[in-house]
Coordinates of C-alpha atoms and ligand atoms in Angstrom, one line a residue:
X1411 CA 14.5 7.1 -16.0
X1412 CA 12.6 8.1 -13.0
X1413 CA 10.1 5.8 -11.0
X1414 CA 6.3 6.3 -11.8
X1415 CA 4.8 8.9 -9.3
X1416 CA 1.2 8.9 -7.9
X1417 CA -1.5 10.1 -10.1
X1418 CA -3.8 12.0 -8.0
X1419 CA -7.5 12.8 -9.0
X1420 CA -10.9 13.4 -7.0
X1421 CA -11.2 9.7 -6.3
X1422 CA -8.0 9.1 -4.5
X1423 CA -7.0 12.6 -3.3
X1424 CA -7.9 11.7 0.4
X1425 CA -5.5 8.6 0.2
X1426 CA -2.6 10.8 -1.1
X1427 CA -3.4 13.5 1.6
X1428 CA -3.2 11.1 4.1
X1429 CA 0.1 9.7 2.9
X1430 CA 1.6 13.3 3.1
X1431 CA 0.6 13.1 6.7
X1432 CA 2.1 9.6 6.9
X1433 CA -1.0 8.1 7.6
X1434 CA -2.7 5.1 5.7
X1435 CA -6.1 6.0 5.0
X1436 CA -9.0 4.1 3.7
X1437 CA -12.7 4.4 3.1
X1438 CA -15.1 2.7 5.7
X1439 CA -18.6 2.4 4.5
X1440 CA -21.0 4.1 6.9
X1441 CA -23.8 1.6 5.9
X1442 CA -22.2 -1.9 6.2
X1443 CA -18.8 -1.0 7.8
X1444 CA -16.9 -2.7 4.9
X1445 CA -13.3 -1.1 4.4
X1446 CA -12.5 -0.8 0.9
X1447 CA -9.6 -0.6 -1.1
X1448 CA -8.9 0.6 -4.1
X1449 CA -10.7 3.8 -3.7
X1450 CA -14.5 3.6 -5.1
X1451 CA -17.6 5.8 -5.3
X1452 CA -19.9 2.9 -4.0
X1453 CA -19.3 0.2 -1.6
X1454 CA -18.5 -2.9 -3.4
X1455 CA -20.4 -5.1 -0.7
X1456 CA -23.8 -2.9 -0.2
X1457 CA -23.7 -0.4 -3.1
X1458 CA -24.2 2.5 -0.6
X1459 CA -22.3 5.9 -1.1
X1460 CA -21.6 7.3 2.3
X1461 CA -18.1 6.6 3.7
X1462 CA -15.9 7.9 6.3
X1463 CA -12.1 8.0 6.6
X1464 CA -10.1 5.5 8.9
X1465 CA -6.5 5.6 9.5
X1466 CA -4.9 2.0 9.5
X1467 CA -2.9 0.7 12.2
X1468 CA -0.3 0.1 9.4
X1469 CA 0.1 -3.6 10.5
X1470 CA -0.7 -6.7 8.6
X1471 CA 0.5 -10.0 7.3
X1472 CA 2.1 -11.1 4.1
X1473 CA -0.4 -12.8 1.7
X1474 CA 1.9 -13.6 -1.0
X1475 CA 5.1 -12.1 -2.6
X1476 CA 7.6 -12.3 -5.5
X1477 CA 11.2 -11.2 -6.0
X1478 CA 11.7 -9.2 -9.0
X1479 CA 15.1 -9.7 -10.8
X1480 CA 13.9 -7.9 -14.0
X1481 CA 13.3 -4.0 -14.5
X1482 CA 9.6 -4.3 -15.6
X1483 CA 9.9 -0.4 -15.4
X1484 CA 13.3 1.0 -16.1
X1485 CA 12.9 3.6 -13.0
X1486 CA 13.4 0.4 -10.8
X1487 CA 16.6 -0.9 -12.3
X1488 CA 18.9 0.3 -9.4
X1489 CA 16.5 -1.3 -6.9
X1490 CA 17.1 -5.0 -8.1
X1491 CA 16.4 -7.3 -6.8
X1492 CA 13.3 -5.9 -5.0
X1493 CA 10.2 -7.5 -3.3
X1494 CA 6.6 -7.1 -4.5
X1495 CA 4.0 -8.4 -2.2
X1496 CA 0.5 -8.5 -1.3
X1497 CA -0.2 -7.5 2.3
X1498 CA -3.4 -8.2 4.3
X1499 CA -3.9 -5.1 6.6
X1500 CA -5.6 -5.7 10.1
X1501 CA -8.5 -3.2 8.9
X1502 CA -9.3 -5.7 6.0
X1503 CA -7.7 -4.4 2.6
X1504 CA -5.2 -6.5 0.8
X1505 CA -2.8 -3.9 -0.7
X1506 CA 0.0 -4.2 -3.4
X1507 CA 3.2 -3.0 -2.2
X1508 CA 6.9 -3.6 -1.5
X1509 CA 8.6 -5.2 1.5
X1510 CA 11.9 -3.3 1.9
X1511 CA 14.6 -3.2 4.5
X1512 CA 14.9 -7.1 4.7
X1513 CA 16.9 -10.1 3.5
X1514 CA 14.6 -11.6 1.0
X1515 CA 15.6 -15.2 2.0
X1516 CA 13.9 -14.2 5.4
X1517 CA 10.5 -13.6 3.6
X1518 CA 7.5 -16.1 3.9
X1519 CA 3.6 -15.9 3.7
X1520 CA 1.7 -15.0 7.0
X1521 CA 4.7 -13.2 8.5
X1522 CA 3.7 -10.1 10.3
X1523 CA 4.7 -6.6 8.6
X1524 CA 4.5 -2.8 9.6
X1525 CA 4.5 0.2 7.5
X1526 CA 7.3 2.3 6.5
X1527 CA 7.5 5.3 4.5
X1528 CA 9.5 5.7 1.4
X1529 CA 10.4 9.4 1.5
X1530 CA 12.1 9.3 -1.9
X1531 CA 10.0 11.5 -3.7
X1532 CA 7.4 14.4 -3.2
X1533 CA 4.7 12.2 -1.6
X1534 CA 5.8 9.5 0.9
X1535 CA 4.9 6.1 -0.3
X1536 CA 3.6 3.4 2.0
X1537 CA 5.9 0.2 2.1
X1538 CA 6.2 -2.5 4.6
X1539 CA 8.9 -4.3 6.5
X1540 CA 9.0 -7.2 8.6
X1541 CA 7.7 -6.5 12.2
X1542 CA 9.9 -7.7 15.1
X1543 CA 8.1 -10.0 17.6
Ligands
ZN1403 ZN1 -21.2 -1.0 2.5

């Protein structure tokens, strides 16, 4: 079975277009400056509509993580075990992602990570790896 792929609609098309350019793009509120994730019509902080795109540095820290030993989706069976993490990006958003290219015993909360693009599918998927000091 194949892995699930992005479902692209009018609300998140900007994000996936950014991924095609290998840029992690977020919405920044033009009124209060809040950088929001996931995509939304209105700013959750000030309820204004106007926003602009910002390109993330792709750098952040691990907020939390788990190691999956069970294939909750059959498309990921070949990946086991793999790491699912919450990463806090420097720009503010907390994203649900994977940490790859690492020995999972080296992981810890608050470690710095950087973006790496998973090129397996039609659209590059943003994932993260430990950042070397
Ligand atoms: Zn706002």
